[in-house]
Short mmCIF file of C-alpha atoms in Angstrom, two decimals:
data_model
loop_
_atom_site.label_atom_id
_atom_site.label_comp_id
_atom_site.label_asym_id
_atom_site.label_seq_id
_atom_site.Cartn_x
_atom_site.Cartn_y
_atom_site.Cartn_z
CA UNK A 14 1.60 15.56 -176.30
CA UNK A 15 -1.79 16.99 -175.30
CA UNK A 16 -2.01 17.22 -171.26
CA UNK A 17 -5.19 15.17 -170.31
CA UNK A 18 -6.44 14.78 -166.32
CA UNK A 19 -8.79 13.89 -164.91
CA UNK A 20 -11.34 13.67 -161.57
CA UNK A 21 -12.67 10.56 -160.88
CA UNK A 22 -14.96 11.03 -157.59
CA UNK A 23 -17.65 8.18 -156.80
CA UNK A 24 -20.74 9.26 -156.27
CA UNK A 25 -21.70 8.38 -152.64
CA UNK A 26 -21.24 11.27 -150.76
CA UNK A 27 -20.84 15.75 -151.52
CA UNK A 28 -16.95 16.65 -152.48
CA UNK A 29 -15.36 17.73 -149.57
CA UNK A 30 -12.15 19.99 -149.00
CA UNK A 31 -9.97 17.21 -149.40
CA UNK A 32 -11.55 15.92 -153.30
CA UNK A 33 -12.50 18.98 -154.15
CA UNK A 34 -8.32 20.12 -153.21
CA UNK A 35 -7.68 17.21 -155.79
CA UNK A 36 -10.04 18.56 -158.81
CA UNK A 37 -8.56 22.03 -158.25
CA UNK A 38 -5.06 20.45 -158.42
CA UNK A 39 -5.37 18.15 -161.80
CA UNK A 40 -7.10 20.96 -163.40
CA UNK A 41 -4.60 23.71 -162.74
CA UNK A 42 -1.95 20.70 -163.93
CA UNK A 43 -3.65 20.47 -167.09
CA UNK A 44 -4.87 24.17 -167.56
CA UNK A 45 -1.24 24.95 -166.89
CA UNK A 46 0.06 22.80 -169.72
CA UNK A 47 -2.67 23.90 -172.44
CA UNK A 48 -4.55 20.78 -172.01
CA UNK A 49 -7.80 19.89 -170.18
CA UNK A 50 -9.16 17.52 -167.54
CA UNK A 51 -12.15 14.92 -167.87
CA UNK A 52 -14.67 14.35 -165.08
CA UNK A 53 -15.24 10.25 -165.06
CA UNK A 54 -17.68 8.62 -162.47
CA UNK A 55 -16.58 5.95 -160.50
CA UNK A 56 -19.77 4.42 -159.48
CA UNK A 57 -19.31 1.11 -160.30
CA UNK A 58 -19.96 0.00 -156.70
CA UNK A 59 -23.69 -0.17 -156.53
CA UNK A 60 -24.17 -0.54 -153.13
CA UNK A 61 -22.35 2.71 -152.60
CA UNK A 62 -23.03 5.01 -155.60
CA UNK A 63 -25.98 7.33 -156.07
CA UNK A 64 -26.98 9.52 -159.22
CA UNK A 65 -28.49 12.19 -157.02
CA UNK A 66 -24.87 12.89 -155.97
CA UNK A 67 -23.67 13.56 -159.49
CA UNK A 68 -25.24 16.35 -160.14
CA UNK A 69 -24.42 17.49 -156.14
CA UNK A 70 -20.97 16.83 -157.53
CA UNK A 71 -21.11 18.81 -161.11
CA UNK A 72 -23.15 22.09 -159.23
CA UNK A 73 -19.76 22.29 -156.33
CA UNK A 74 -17.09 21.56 -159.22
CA UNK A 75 -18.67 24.37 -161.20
CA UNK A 76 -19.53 26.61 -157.65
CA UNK A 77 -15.71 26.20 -157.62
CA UNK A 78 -15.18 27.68 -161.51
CA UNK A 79 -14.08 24.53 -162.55
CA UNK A 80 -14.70 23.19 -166.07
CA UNK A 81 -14.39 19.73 -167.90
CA UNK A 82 -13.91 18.33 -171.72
CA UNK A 83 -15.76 15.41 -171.09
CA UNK A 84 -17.95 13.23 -168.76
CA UNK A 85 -17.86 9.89 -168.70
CA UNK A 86 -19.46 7.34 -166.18
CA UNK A 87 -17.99 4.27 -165.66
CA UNK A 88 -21.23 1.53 -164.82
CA UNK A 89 -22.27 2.31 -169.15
CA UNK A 90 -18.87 1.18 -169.90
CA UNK A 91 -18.87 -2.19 -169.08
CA UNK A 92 -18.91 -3.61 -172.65
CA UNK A 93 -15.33 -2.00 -173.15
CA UNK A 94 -14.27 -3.36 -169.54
CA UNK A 95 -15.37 -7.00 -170.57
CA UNK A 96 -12.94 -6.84 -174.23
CA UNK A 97 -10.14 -6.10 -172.15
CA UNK A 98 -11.04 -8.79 -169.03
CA UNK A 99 -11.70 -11.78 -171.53
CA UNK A 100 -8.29 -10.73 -173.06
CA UNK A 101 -6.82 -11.13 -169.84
CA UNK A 102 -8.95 -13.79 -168.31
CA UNK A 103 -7.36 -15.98 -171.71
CA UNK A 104 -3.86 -15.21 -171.11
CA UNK A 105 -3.76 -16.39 -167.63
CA UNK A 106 -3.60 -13.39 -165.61
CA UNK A 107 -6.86 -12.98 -164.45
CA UNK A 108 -8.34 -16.05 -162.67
CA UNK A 109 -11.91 -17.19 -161.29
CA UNK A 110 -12.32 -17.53 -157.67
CA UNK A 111 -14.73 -19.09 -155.44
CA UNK A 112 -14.45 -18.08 -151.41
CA UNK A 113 -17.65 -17.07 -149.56
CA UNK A 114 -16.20 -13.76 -147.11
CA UNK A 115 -16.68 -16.24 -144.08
CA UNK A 116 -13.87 -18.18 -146.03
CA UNK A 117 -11.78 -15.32 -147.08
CA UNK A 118 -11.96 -13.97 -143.58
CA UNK A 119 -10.72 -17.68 -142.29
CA UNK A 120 -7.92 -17.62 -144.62
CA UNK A 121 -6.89 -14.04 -143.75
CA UNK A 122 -7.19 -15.48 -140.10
CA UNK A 123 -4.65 -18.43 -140.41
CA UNK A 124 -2.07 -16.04 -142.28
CA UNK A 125 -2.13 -13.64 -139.42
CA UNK A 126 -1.90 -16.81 -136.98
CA UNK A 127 1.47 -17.74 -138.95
CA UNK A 128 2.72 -14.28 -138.48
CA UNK A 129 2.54 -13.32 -142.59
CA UNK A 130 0.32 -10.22 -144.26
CA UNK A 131 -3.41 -11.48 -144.95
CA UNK A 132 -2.75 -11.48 -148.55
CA UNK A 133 -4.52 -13.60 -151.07
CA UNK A 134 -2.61 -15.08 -153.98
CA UNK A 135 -3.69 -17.92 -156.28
CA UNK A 136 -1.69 -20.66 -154.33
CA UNK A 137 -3.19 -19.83 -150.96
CA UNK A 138 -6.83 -19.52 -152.42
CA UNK A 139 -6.92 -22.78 -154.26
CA UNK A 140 -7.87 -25.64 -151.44
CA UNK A 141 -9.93 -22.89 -149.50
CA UNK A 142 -12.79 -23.78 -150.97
CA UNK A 143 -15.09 -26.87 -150.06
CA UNK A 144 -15.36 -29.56 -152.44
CA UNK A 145 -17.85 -28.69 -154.97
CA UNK A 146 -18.78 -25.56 -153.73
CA UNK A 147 -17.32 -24.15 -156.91
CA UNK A 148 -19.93 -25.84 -159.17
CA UNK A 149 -22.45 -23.90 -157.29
CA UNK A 150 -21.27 -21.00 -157.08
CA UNK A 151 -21.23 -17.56 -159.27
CA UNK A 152 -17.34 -16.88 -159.76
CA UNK A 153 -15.76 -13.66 -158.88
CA UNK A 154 -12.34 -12.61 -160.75
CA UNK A 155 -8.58 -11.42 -159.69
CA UNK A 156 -5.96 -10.00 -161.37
CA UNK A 157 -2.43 -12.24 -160.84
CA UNK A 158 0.43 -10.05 -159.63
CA UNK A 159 3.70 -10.52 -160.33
CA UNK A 160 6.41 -10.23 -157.92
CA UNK A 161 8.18 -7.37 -158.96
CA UNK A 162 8.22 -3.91 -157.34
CA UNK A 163 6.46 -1.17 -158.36
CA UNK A 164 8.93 1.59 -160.00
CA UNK A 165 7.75 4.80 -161.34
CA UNK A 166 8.63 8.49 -160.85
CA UNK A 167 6.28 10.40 -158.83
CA UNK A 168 5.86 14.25 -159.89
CA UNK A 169 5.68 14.95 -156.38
CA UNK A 170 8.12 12.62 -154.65
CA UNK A 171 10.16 11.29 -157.36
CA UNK A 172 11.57 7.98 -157.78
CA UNK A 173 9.34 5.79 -155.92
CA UNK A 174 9.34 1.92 -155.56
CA UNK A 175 6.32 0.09 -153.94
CA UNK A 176 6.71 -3.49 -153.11
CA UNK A 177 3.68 -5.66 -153.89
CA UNK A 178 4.77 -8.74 -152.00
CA UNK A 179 2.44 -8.12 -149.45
CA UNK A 180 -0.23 -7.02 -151.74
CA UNK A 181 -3.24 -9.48 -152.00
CA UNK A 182 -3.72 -10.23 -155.96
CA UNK A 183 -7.08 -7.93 -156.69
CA UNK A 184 -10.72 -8.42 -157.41
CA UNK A 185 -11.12 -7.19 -160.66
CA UNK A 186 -14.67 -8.11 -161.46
CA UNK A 187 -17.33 -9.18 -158.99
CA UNK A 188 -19.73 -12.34 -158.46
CA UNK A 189 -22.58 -9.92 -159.87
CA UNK A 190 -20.48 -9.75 -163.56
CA UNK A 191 -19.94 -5.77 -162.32
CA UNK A 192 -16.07 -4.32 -162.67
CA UNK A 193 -13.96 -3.03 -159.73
CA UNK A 194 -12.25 0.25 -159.96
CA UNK A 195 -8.56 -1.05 -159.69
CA UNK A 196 -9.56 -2.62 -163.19
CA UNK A 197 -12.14 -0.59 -165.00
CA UNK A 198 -9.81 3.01 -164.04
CA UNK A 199 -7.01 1.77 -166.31
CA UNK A 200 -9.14 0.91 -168.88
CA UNK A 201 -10.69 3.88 -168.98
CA UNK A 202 -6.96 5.57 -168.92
CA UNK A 203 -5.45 3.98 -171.58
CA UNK A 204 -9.67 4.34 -173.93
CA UNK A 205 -9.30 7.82 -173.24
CA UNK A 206 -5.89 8.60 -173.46
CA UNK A 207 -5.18 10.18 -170.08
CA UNK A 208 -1.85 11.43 -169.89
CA UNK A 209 -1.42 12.60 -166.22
CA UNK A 210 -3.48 10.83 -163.01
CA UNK A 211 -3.77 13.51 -159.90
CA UNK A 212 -4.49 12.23 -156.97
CA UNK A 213 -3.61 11.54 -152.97
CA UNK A 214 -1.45 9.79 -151.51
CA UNK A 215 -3.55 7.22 -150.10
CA UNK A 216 -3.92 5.33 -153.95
CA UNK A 217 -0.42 4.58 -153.62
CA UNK A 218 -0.76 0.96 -153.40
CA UNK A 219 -3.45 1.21 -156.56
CA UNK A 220 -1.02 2.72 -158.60
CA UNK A 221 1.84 -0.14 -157.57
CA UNK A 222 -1.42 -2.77 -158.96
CA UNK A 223 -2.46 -0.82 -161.90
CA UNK A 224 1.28 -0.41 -162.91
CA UNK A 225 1.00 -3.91 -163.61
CA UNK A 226 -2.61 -4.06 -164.95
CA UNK A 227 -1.16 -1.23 -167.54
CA UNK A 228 1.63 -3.61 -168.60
CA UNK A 229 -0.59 -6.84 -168.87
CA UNK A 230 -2.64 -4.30 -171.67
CA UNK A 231 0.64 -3.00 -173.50
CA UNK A 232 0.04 -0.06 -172.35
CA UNK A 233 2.25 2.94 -171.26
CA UNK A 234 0.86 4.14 -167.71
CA UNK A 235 0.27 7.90 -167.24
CA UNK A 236 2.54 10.17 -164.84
CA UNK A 237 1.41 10.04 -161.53
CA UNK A 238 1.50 12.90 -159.10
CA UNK A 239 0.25 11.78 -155.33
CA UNK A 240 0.00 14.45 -153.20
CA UNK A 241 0.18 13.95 -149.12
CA UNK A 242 -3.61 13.73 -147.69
CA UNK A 243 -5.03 16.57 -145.77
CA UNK A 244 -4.98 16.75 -141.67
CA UNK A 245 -6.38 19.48 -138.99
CA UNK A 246 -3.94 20.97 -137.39
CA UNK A 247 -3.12 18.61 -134.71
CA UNK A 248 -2.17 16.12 -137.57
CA UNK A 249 -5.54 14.36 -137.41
CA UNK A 250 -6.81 13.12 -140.73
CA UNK A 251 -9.63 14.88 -142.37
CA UNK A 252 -12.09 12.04 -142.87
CA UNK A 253 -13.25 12.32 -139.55
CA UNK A 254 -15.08 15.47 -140.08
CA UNK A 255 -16.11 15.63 -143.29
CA UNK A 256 -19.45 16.40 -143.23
CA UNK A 257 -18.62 19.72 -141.70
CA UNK A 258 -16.04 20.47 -144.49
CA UNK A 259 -18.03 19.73 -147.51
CA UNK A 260 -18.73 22.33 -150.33
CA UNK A 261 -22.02 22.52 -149.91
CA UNK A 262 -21.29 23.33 -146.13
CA UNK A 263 -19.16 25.83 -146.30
CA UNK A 264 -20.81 27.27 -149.08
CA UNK A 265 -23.90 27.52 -146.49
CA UNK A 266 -21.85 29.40 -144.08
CA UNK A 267 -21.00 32.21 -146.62
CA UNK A 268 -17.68 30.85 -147.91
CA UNK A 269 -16.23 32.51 -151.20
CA UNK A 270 -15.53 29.90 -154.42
CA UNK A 271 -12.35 31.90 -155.28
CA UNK A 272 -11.19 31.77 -151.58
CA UNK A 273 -11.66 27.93 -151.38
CA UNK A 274 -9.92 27.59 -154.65
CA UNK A 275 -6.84 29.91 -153.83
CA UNK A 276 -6.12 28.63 -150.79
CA UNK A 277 -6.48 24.92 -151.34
CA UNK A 278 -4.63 25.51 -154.48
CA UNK A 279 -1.51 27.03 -152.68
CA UNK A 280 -1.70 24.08 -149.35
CA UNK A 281 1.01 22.47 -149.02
CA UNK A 282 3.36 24.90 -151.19
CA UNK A 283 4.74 27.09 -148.83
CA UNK A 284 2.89 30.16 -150.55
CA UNK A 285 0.25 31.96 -148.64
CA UNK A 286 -2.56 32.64 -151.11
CA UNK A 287 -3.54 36.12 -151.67
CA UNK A 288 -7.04 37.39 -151.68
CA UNK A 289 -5.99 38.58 -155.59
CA UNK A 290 -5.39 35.11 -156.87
CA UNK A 291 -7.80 33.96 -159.10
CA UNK A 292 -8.17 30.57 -161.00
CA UNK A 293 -6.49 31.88 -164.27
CA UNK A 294 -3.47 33.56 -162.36
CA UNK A 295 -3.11 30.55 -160.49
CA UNK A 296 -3.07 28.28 -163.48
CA UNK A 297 0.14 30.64 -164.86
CA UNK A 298 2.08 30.22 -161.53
CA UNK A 299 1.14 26.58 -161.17
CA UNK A 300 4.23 24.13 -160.36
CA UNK A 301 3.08 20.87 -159.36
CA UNK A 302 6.68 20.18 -158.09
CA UNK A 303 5.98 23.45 -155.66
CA UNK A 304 3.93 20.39 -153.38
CA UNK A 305 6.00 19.53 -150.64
CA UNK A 306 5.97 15.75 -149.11
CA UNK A 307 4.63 15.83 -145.96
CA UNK A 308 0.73 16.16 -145.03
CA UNK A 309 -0.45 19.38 -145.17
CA UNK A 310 -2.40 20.93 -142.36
CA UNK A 311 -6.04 22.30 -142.82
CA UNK A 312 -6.64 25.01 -140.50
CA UNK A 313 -10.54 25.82 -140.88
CA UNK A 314 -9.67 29.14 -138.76
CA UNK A 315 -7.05 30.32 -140.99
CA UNK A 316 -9.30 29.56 -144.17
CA UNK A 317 -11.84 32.04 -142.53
CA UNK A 318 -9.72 34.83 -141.90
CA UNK A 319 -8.13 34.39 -145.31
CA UNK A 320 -11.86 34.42 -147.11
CA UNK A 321 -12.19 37.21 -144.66
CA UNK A 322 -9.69 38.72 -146.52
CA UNK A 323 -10.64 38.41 -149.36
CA UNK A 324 -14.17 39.52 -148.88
CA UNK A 325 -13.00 42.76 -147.92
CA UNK A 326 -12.01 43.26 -151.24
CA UNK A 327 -15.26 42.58 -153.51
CA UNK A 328 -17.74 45.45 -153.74
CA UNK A 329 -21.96 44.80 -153.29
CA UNK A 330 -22.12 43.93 -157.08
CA UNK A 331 -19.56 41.09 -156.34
CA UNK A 332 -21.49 39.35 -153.32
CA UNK A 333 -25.11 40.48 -154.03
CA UNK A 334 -26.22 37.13 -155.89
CA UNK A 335 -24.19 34.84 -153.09
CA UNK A 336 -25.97 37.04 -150.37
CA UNK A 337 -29.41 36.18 -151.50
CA UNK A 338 -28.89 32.50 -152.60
CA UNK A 339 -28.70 32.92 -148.45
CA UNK A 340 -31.55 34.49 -148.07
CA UNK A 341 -30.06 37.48 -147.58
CA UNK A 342 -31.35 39.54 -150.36
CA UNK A 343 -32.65 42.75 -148.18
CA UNK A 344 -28.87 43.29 -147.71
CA UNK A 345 -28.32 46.52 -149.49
CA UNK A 346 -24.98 48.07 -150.89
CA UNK A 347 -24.77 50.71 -147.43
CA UNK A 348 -25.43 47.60 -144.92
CA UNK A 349 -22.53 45.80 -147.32
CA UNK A 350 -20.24 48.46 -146.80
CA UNK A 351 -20.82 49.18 -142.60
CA UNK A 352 -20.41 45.34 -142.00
CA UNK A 353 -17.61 44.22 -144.94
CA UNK A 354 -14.51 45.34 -142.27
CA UNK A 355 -15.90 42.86 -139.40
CA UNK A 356 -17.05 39.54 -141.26
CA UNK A 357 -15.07 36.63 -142.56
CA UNK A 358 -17.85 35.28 -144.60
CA UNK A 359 -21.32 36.06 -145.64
CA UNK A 360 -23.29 34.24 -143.25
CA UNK A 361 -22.09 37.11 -140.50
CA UNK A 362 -23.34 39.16 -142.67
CA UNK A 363 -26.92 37.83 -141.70
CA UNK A 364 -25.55 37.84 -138.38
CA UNK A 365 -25.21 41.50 -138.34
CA UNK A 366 -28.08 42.34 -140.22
CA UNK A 367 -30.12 40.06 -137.49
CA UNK A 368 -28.39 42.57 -134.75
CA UNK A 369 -29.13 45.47 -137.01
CA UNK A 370 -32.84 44.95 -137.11
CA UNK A 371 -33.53 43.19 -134.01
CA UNK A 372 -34.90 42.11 -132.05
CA UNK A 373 -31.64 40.86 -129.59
CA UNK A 374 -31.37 41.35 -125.85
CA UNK A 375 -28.49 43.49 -124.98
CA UNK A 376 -25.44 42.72 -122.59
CA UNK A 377 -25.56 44.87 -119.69
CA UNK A 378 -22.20 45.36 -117.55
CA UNK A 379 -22.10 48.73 -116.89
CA UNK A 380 -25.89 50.33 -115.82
CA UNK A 381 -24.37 53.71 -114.50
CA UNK A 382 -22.59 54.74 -118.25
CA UNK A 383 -25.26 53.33 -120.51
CA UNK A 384 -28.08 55.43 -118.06
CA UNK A 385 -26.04 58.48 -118.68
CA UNK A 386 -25.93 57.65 -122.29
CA UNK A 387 -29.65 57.13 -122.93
CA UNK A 388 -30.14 60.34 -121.30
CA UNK A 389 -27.76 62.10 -123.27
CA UNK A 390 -29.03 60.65 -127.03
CA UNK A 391 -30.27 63.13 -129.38
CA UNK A 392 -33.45 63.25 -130.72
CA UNK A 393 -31.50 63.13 -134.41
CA UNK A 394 -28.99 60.18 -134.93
CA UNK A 395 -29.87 59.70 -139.08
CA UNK A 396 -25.71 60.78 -139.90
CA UNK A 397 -22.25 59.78 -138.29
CA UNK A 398 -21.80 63.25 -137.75
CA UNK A 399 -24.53 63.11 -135.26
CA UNK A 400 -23.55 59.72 -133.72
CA UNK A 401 -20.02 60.99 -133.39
CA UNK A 402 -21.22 63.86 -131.15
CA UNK A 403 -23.17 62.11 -129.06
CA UNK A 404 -20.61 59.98 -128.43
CA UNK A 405 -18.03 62.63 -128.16
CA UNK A 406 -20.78 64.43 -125.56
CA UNK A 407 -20.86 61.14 -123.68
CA UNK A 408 -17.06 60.62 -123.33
CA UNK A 409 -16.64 64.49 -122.39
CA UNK A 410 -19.66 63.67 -119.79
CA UNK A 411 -18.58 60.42 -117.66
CA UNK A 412 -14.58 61.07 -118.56
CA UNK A 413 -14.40 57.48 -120.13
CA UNK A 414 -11.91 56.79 -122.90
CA UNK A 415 -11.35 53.78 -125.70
CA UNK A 416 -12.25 50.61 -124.34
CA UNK A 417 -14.05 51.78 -120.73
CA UNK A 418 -16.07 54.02 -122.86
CA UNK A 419 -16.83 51.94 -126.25
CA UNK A 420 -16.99 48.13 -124.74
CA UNK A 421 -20.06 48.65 -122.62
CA UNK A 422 -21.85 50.40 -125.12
CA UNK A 423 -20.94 48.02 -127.99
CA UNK A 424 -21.90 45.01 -126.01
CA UNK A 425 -25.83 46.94 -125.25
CA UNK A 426 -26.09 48.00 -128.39
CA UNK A 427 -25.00 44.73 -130.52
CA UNK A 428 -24.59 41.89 -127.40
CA UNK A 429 -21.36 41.55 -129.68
CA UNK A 430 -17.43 43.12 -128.29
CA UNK A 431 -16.76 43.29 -131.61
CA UNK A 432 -18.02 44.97 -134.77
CA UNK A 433 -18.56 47.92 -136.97
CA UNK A 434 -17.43 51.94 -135.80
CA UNK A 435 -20.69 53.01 -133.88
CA UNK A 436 -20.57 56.14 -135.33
CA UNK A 437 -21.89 54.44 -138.23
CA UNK A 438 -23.86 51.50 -136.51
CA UNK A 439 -25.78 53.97 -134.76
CA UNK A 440 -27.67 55.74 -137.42
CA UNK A 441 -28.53 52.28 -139.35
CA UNK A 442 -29.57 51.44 -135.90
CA UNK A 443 -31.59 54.08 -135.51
CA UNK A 444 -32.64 55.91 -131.98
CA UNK A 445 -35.50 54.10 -130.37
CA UNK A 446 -33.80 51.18 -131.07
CA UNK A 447 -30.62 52.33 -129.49
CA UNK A 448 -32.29 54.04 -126.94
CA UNK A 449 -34.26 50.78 -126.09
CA UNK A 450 -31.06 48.73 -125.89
CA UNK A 451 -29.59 51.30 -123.87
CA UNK A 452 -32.29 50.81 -120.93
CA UNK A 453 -31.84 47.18 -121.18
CA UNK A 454 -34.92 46.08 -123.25
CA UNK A 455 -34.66 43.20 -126.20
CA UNK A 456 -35.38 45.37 -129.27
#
């Protein structure tokens, strides 16, 4: 059996951490299997979907290094979708249906008032409709549920039962003649012959309906793998920050592809990523049964310091075309190599170079030392060596050591307590700069 995957992302919004976790995932289950994964758009939902978001969607799959056998879309597949709904529609279990939302909303009303789930189910919808009403209205279509539970072995979580008595029976196609998801996705499953479906935990329920949609074809469903959704670290579910962890975001702040891929690649495994794992190790070490159960925690701060990591690995040639796609293309190979120890991703990078070059208004807290270290500056400071004897001069001078000596004159020179050696800041800096700073001016 050939592996097949696939992502199927709608196209109403950028991927985020949390999709884009889910592309990475069912194609290192493929890769890692010799097979390959499909990229299908769900946009079948008109009032949601947009096409300017595909190709948002294909540049941040490919940002990431990901690749795909196929692309399919699913609203120019609706002739296929309508073989396989009249063949159902015929055999009885997919009906018409009339309510108006103000009358599915009063019938989910009175089942909540008799204490039962707000499902809808054949029985319960016939009578809900006025008199006549039917004849003048545009049917929509659902898909009759049986019973039964759900019963299927999750790659992740094993044997797993979902009850569907509570379920509501589901719209399969709409008033407009347009198909739903829940229908047109196992369609397009069994038509292309997907083999494995990827995905989070929150489609459980789907999978319990399309388990069923699968049989009514005679078809065999595909393995399912659901992983546990994302959270911050408090537990807190992703979705309510999501425009601040999309790809194109992060990319913005100077995030690396390979360090977004390694390390949502090893959440929720129990392995730390490394900043040598790459996309084709990764696929040789992948285990999707390495996943554990519970939700795994997203901590934005750790996934700095780890592309921090990481960064300080690559040389110029490695970051030179991501600097200037930030507009950082002045940023030469020496700058690169004084700044690479102190940033976590390449927008600091422009932070430091703005600091470099000025102009910035230094942080004064100690007038008496920086006085006596303007005084003392040489004329020359184009080396380390030089920078490292004036600074040697000054310690010797006011008798200040490590931190009393270094803070002050990091936070004139740089408004930062932080940063690169000032032996070699210094020079890059340059002395009337410095020597500016030193007195207190913004330069």
């Amino acid at each position: 059996m050939t592996v097949l995957t696939r992502f199927a992302p709608s196209p109403s919004g950028r991927l985020h951490l949390g999709n884009a976790r889910i592309a990475i995932l069912a194609w290192l289950f493929a890769k890692s299997h010799g097979g390959d994964m499909l990229l299908r758009f769900d946009d079948t939902d008109r009032t949601r979907s947009d096409p300017s978001f595909e190709a948002a969607i294909r540049e941040d799959l490919r940002w990431l290094g990901l690749d795909w056998r196929a692309e399919y879309r699913q609203s120019e597949r609706s002739p296929l979708y309508l073989v396989h709904f009249e063949e159902l529609l015929a055999r009885g279990r997919i009906y018409p249906c009339y309510e108006t939302e103000e009358e599915l909303a009063a019938l989910r009303a009175r089942a909540l008032a008799r204490g039962e789930p707000p499902r809808y189910r054949r029985l319960e919808g016939e009578g809900g409709t006025p008199a006549g009403a039917a004849a003048s209205r545009e049917p929509y279509f659902r898909f009759r549920l049986e019973p039964q539970p759900a019963v299927f072995r999750d790659l992740v979580f094993g044997e797993r039962t979902i009850a569907v008595e509570s379920l509501s029976d589901p719209v399969v196609r709409r008033a407009d003649g347009s198909f739903t998801y829940i229908f047109a996705s196992v369609v397009d499953d069994v038509d292309l012959g997907i083999t494995h479906v990827v995905r989070g935990e929150d489609h459980l329920t789907n999978t319990a309906v399309q388990i069923q949609i699968f049989a009514a074809l005679d078809a065999k469903p595909p393995a399912f793998a659901h992983l546990p959704l994302l959270c911050d670290v408090s537990g807190r579910p992703l979705s309510k920050r999501l425009n601040d962890l999309s790809l194109v975001a992060l990319r913005d702040q100077g995030f690396l592809a390979p360090a977004l891929f390694a390390y949502l690649a090893r959440l929720g495994t129990g392995i730390a990523p490394a900043p040598d794992d790459r996309p084709e190790s990764l696929v040789r070490s992948f285990d999707i049964a390495a996943f554990g159960r519970a939700p795994a925690r997203l901590d934005i701060d750790d996934l700095r310091r780890f592309n921090g990591r990481m960064l300080r690995t690559l040389s110029f040639h490695e970051v030179a075309a991501q600097l200037a796609a930030l507009g950082l293309s002045r940023v030469d190979e020496e700058f690169w190599q004084l700044v690479r120890p102190n940033v976590d991703t390449l927008a600091e990078v422009g932070m430091w170079w703005q600091i470099v070059h000025g102009p910035i208004t230094p942080v004064v807290t100690d007038r008496e030392l920086l006085e006596r270290a303007a005084a003392l500056l040489p004329e020359r400071l184009s080396s380390p060596a030089e920078a490292r004897a004036f600074l040697d001069q000054l310690a010797a001078a006011t008798g200040r050591r490590g931190r009393a000596l270094f803070r002050p004159l990091r936070l004139a020179l740089t408004g930062r307590e932080h940063g690169p050696e000032l032996a070699l800041l210094l020079p890059r800096l340059g002395r009337d700069r410095a020597l500016a700073r030193l007195r207190g001016e913004t330069a």
